[in-house]
Coordinates of C-alpha atoms and ligand atoms in Angstrom, one line a residue:
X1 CA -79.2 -9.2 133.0
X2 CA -78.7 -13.1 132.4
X3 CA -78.0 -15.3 135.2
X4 CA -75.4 -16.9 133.4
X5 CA -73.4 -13.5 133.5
X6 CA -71.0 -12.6 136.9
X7 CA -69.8 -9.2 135.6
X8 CA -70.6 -6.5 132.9
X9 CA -67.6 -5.4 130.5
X10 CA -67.3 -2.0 128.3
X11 CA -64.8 -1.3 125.8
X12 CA -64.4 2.3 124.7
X13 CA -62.9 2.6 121.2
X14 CA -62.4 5.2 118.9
X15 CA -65.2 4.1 117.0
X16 CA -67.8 1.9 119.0
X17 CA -68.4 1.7 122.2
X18 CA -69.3 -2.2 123.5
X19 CA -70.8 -3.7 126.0
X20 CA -71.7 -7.1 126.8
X21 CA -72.4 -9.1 130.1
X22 CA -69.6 -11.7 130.4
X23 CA -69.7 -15.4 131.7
X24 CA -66.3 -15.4 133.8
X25 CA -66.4 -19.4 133.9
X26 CA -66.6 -19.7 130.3
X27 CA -64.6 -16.1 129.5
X28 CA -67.0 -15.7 127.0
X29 CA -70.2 -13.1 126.3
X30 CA -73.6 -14.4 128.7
X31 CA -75.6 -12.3 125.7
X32 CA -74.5 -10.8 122.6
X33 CA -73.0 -7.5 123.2
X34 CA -74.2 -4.7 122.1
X35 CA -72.3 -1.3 120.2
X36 CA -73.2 2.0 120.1
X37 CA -71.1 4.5 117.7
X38 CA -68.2 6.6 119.6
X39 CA -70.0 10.2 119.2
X40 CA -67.9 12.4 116.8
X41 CA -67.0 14.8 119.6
X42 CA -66.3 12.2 122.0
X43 CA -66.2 14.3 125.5
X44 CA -66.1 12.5 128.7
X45 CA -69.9 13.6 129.1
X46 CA -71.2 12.2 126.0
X47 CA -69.0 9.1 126.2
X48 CA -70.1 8.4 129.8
X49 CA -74.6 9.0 128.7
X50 CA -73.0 6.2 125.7
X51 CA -72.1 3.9 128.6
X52 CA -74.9 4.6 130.8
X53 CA -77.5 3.8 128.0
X54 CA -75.6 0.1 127.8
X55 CA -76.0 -0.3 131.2
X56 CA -79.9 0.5 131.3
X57 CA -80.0 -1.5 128.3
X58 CA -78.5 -4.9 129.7
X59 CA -81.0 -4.1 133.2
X60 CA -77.1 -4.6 134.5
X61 CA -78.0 -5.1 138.7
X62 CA -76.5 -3.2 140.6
X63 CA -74.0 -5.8 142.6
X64 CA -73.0 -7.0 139.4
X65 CA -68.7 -5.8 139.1
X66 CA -68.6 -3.4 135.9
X67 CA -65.1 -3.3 134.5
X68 CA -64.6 -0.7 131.4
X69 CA -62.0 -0.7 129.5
X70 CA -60.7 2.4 128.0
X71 CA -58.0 3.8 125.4
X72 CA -55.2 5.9 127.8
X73 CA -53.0 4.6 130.7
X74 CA -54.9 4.4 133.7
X75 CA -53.9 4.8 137.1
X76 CA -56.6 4.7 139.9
X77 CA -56.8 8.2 141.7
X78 CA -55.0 10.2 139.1
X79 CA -56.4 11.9 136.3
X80 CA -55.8 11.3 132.5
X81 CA -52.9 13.0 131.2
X82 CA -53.0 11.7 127.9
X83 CA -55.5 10.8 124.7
X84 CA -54.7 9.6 121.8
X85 CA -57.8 9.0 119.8
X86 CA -60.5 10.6 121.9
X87 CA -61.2 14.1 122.2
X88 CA -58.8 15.9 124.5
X89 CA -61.1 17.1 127.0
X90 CA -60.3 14.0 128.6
X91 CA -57.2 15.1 129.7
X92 CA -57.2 16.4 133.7
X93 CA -60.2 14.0 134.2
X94 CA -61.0 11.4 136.8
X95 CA -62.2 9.1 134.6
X96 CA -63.5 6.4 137.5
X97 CA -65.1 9.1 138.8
X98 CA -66.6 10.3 135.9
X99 CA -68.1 6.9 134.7
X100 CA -69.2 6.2 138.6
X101 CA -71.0 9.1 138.8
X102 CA -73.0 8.3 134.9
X103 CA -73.5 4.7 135.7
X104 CA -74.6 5.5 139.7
X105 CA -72.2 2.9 141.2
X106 CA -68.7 2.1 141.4
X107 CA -67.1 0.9 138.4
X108 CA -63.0 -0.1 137.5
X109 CA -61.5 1.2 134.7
X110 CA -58.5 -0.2 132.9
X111 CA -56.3 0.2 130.1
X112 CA -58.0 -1.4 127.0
X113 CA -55.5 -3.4 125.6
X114 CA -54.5 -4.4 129.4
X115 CA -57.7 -5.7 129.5
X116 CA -57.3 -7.7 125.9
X117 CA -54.0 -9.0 126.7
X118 CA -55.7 -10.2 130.2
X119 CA -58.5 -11.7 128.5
X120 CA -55.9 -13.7 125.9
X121 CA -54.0 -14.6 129.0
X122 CA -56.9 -16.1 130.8
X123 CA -59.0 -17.1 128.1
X124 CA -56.8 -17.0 125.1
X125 CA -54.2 -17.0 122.4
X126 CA -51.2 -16.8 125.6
X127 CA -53.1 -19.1 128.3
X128 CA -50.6 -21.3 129.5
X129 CA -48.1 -19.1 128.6
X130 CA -45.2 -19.1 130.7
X131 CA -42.6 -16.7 130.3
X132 CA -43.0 -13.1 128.7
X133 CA -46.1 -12.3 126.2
X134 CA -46.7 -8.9 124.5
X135 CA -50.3 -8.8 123.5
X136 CA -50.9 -5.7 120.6
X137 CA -54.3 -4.9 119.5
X138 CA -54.5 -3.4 116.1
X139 CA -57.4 -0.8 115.4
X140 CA -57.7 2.9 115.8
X141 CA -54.6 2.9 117.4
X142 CA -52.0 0.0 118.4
X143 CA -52.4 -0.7 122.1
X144 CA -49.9 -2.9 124.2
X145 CA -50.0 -5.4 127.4
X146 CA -46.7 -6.9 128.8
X147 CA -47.5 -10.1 130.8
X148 CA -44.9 -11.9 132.5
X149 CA -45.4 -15.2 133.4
X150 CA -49.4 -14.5 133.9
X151 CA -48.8 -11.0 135.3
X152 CA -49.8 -8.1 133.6
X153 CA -47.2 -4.6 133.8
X154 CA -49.8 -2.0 133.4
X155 CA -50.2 1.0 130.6
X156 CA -47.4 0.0 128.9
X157 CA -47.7 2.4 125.7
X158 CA -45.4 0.8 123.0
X159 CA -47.9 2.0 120.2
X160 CA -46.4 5.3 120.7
X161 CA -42.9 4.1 120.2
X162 CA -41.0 6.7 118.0
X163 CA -39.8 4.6 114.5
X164 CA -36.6 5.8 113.1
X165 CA -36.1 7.4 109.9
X166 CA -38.5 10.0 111.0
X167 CA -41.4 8.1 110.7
X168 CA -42.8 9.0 113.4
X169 CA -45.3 7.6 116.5
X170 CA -45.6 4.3 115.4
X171 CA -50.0 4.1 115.5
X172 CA -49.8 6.7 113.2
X173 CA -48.4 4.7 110.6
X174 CA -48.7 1.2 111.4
X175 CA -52.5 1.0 113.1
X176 CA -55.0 -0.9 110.9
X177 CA -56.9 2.6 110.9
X178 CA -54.2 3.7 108.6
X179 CA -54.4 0.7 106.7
X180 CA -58.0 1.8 106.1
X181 CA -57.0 5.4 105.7
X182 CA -53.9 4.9 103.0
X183 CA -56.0 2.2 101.4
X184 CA -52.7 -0.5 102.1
X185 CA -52.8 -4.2 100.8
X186 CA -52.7 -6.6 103.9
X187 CA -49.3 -7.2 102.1
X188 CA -47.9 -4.0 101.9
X189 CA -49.1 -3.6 105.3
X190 CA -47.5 -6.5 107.0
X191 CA -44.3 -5.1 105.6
X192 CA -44.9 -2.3 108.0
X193 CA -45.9 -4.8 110.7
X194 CA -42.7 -6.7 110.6
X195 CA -41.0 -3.2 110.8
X196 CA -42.8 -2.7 114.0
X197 CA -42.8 -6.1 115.6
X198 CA -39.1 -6.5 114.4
X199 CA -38.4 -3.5 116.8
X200 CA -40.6 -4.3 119.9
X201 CA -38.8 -8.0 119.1
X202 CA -35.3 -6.1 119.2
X203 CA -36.0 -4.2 122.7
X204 CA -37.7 -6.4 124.4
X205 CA -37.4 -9.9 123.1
X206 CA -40.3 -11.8 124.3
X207 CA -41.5 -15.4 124.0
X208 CA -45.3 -14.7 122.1
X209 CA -46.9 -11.6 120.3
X210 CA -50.4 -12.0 120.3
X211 CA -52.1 -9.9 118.0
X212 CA -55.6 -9.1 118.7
X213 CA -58.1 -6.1 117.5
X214 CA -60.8 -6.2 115.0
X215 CA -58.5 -7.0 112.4
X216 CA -57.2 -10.1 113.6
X217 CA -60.2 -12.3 111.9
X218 CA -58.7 -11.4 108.9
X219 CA -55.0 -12.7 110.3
X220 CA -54.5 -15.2 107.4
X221 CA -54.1 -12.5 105.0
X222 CA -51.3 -10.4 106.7
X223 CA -49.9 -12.7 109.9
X224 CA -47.7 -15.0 107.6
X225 CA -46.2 -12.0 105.8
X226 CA -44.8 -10.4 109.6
X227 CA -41.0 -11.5 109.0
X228 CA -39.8 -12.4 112.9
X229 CA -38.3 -14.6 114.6
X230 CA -40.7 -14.5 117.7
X231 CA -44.0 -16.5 117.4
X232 CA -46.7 -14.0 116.4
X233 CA -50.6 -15.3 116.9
X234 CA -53.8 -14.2 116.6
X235 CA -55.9 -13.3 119.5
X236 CA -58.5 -16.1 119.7
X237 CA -61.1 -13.6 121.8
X238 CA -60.8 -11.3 118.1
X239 CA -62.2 -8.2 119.9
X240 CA -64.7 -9.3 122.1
X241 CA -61.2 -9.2 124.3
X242 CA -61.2 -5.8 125.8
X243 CA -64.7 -6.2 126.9
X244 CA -64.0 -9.8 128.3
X245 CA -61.0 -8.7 130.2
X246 CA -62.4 -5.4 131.3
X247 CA -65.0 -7.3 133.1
X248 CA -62.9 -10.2 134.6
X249 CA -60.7 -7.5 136.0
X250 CA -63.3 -5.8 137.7
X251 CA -64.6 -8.8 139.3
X252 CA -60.9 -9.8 140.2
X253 CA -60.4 -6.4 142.0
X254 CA -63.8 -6.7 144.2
X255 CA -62.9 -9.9 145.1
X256 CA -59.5 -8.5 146.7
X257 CA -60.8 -5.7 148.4
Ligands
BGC1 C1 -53.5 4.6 123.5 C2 -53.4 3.4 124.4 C3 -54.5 2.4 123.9 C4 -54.3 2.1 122.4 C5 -55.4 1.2 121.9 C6 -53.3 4.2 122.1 O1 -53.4 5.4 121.3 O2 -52.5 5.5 123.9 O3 -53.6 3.7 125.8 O4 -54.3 1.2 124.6 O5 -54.3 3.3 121.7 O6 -56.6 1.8 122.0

């Protein structure tokens, strides 16, 4: 692995899985990253070989802190009791334990858009931030981070928030997979957006929204249509965020123990 690189990053998504060696000074990538495809039956085993491989790949030493970030709430020492948009064989898993034991050393796992809204705060959209920031990422699914003047409450899940008028768990109709799915104009889609934002905006009224996910390089075409009061921003790390964050994190945490 590079010099230039102080900790290793993964970020498992519903349809790639990342990985990139991460310059913590800078908060940017030491070497390009790399993405293998999430397999279609994405069980823990086959996910963990995925991460493995990216490890091998990168040569990644083994001091090096190697932070993944992954797409369930997370609490250290407890198993997974819910998936979203991975197969549910995950659920009842140690999932530390499990990518420990593929990549032969300890690793830190975290909630992947924890880790994004971390990386934004550090490195981001929301540095310098004071005051309460809800960082979304938009892609498979809609993931959420609550910071609070620079500290993160964990596995908050606001992309399952149930919309009224029967519409539902809010990913499932407002995730930029579905914009995909239902072919929606960006347009169309904001319109949904600002139905979302407008209701994390009414419960929980916070100073920024950062909005982050691969989606967000394309933020000119359906930001400026989200109809809020509360500033709404792109992410500036795009979604090189999770991967950034997940590393940081995992660097922060050996450092305190
Ligand atoms: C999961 C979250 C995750 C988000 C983004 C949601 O379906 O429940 O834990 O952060 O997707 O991947």
């Amino acid at each position: 692995m590079i010099e230039t690189a102080q900790a290793f990053g993964v970020d498992i998504g519903g349809s790639g899985i990342k990985a990139a060696p991460v310059n913590l000074e800078a908060g940017e990538f030491a070497e390009p990253r790399l993405k293998i495809l999430t397999p279609e039956v994405s069980t823990p085993d086959s996910v963990a070989e995925i991460v493995r491989q990216e490890l091998e790949h990168f040569e990644v030493p083994a001091n090096i802190p190697v932070g993944i970030a992954f797409p369930a709430p997370i609490k250290p020492g407890q198993t997974i009791d819910f998936m979203a948009n991975l197969d549910q064989s995950w659920i009842g898993v140690d999932v530390t334990e499990v990518f420990s034991k593929a990549c032969g050393r300890p690793v830190t796992v975290v909630n992947d858009a924890d880790a994004a809204g971390l990386a934004e705060q550090q490195f981001g959209a929301a540095k310098g931030q004071d005051g309460f920031v809800i960082a979304t990422t938009l892609g498979t699914g809609i993931g959420t981070a609550l910071i609070y003047n620079g500290v993160l409450i964990p596995n908050s899940e606001l992309g399952h928030i149930e919309l009224p008028n029967g519409k539902g768990d809010a990913e499932k109709w407002a995730a930029s997979s579905v914009r995909d799915q239902e072919n929606l104009g960006y347009k169309k889609w904001a319109k949904r957006l600002t139905k979302y934002y407008g209701l994390l905006e009414k419960y929980f009224n916070p100073d920024l929204f950062v909005v982050g996910g691969g989606v967000s390089r394309m933020s000119d075409k359906f930001l400026p249509y989200i109809d809020i009061k509360t500033p709404i921003v792109p992410a500036t790390l795009r979604n090189e965020a999770g991967i950034i964050g997940a590393a940081s994190y995992a660097a922060a945490k050996l450092l305190a123990n």
